[in-house]
CSV table of C-alpha atoms and ligand atoms in Angstrom, one decimal:
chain,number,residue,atom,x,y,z
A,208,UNK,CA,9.5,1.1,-104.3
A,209,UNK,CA,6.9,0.8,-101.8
A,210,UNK,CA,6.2,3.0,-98.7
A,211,UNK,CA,8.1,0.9,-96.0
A,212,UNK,CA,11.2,0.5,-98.0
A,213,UNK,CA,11.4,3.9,-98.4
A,214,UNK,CA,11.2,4.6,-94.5
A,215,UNK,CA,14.1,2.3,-94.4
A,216,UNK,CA,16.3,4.7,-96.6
A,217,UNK,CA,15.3,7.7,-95.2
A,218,UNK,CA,16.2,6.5,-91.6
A,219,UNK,CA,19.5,5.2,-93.3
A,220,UNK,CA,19.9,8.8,-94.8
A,221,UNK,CA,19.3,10.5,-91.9
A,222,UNK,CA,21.6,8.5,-90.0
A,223,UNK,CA,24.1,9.1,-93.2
A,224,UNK,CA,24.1,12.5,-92.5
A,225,UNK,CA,24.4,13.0,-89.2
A,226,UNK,CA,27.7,11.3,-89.6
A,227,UNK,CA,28.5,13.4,-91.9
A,228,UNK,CA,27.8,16.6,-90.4
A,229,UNK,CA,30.2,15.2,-87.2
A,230,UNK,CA,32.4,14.3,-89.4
A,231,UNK,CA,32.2,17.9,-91.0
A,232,UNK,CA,32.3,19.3,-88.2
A,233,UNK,CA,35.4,18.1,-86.7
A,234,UNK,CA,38.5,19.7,-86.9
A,235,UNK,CA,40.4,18.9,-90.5
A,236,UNK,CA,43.9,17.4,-88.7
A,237,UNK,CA,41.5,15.1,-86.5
A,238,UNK,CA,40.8,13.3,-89.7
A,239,UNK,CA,42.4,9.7,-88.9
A,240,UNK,CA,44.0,7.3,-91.5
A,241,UNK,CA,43.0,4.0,-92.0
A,242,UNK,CA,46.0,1.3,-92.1
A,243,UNK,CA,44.3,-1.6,-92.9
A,244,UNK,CA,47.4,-3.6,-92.4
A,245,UNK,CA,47.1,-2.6,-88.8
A,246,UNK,CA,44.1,-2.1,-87.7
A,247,UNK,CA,41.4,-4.9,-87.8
A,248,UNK,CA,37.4,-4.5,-87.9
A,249,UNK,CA,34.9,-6.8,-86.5
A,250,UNK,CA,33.8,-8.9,-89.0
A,251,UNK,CA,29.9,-8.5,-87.7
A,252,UNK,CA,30.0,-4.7,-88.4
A,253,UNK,CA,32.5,-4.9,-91.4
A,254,UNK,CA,30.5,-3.2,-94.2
A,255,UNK,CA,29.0,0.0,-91.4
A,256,UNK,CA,32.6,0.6,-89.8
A,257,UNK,CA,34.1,-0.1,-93.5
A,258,UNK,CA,31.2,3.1,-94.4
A,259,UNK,CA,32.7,5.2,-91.3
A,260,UNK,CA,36.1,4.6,-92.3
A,261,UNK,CA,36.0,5.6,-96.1
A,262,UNK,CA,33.9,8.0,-94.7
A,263,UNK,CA,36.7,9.6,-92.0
A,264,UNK,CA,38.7,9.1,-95.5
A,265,UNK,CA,37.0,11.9,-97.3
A,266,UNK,CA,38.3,15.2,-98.0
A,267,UNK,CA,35.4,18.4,-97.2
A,268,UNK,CA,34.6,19.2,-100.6
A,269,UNK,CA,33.6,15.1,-100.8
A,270,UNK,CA,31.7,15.3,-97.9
A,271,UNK,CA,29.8,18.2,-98.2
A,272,UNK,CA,28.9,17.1,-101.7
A,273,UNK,CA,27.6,13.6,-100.4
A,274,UNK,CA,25.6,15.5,-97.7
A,275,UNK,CA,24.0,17.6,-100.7
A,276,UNK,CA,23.2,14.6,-102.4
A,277,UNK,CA,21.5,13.2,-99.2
A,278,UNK,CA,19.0,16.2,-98.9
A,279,UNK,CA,18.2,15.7,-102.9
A,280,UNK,CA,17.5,12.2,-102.0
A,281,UNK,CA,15.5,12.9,-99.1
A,282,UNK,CA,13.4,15.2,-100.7
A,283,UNK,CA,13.0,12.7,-103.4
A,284,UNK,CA,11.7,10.0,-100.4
A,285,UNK,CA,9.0,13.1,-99.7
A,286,UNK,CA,8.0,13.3,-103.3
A,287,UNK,CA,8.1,9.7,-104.0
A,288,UNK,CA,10.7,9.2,-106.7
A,289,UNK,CA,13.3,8.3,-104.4
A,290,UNK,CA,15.4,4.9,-106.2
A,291,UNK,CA,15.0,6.3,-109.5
A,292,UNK,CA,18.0,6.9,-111.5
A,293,UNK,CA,18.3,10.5,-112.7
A,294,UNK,CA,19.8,9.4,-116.1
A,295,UNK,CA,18.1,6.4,-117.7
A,296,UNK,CA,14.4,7.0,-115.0
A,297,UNK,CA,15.0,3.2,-114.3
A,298,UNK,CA,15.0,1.7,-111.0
A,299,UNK,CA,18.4,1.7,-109.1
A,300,UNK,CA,19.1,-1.7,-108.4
A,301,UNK,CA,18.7,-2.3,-104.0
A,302,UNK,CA,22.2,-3.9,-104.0
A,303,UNK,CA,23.4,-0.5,-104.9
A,304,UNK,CA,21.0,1.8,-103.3
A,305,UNK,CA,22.4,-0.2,-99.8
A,306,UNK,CA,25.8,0.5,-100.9
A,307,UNK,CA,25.4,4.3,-101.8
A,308,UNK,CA,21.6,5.0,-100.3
A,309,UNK,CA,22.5,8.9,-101.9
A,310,UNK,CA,23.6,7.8,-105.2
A,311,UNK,CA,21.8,9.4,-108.1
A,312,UNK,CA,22.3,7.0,-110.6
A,313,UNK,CA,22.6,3.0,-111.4
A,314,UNK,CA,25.1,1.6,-111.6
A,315,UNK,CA,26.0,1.7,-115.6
A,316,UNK,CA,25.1,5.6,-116.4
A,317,UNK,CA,27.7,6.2,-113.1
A,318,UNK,CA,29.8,4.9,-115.1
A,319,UNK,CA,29.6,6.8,-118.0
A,320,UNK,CA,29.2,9.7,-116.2
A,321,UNK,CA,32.5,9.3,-114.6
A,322,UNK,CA,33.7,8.1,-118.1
A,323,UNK,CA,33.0,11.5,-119.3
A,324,UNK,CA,34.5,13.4,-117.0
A,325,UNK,CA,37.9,11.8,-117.2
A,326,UNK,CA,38.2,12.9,-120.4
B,297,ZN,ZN1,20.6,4.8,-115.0
């Protein structure tokens, strides 16, 4: 991944968890439900009000854990191996990486990492 991308996900990162640490730092019971039978989004901002909302979704523990993996990947931006998948040391796809900017892995070991753990 080359330098400029890499700006471009730490920016996103940042911006992650800053939202996080607001969202942390609100009052448990102020966490909101989304009814998406009744409330309606913008289709413009869909997929970054779609992130707030799962987001407002999330128990502590999830979001605290997400923050942590935020600082690993932002120390991995700093050393340079930032979009490499901590299982197979392939390239995480961009598709994903825009999805889940903090995500760890590709797409497939996730998924056998999450197979493993339901057992
Ligand atoms: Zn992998």
């Amino acid at each position: 991944m080359d330098s400029t991308k890499m700006q471009h996900y730490k920016k996103v990162l940042l911006s992650f968890q800053s939202r996080i640490n607001r969202l942390l730092t609100k009052e448990q019971n102020n966490l909101r439900e989304f009814n998406p039978l009744t409330e309606s989004l913008d289709e413009g901002d869909f997929s970054q009000a779609t992130i707030d909302r799962e987001m407002e979704l999330l128990s502590r523990d999830a979001l605290s854990q997400i923050s942590k993996l935020i600082e690993i990947s932002l120390k991995k931006i700093e050393s340079g191996s930032y979009g490499i998948c901590e299982r197979c040391h392939k390239e995480i796809p961009e598709g994903r990486l825009k999805a889940l900017p903090y995500s760890p892995y590709c797409v497939s070991c996730q998924s056998i990492i999450e197979k493993k753990y339901e057992k």
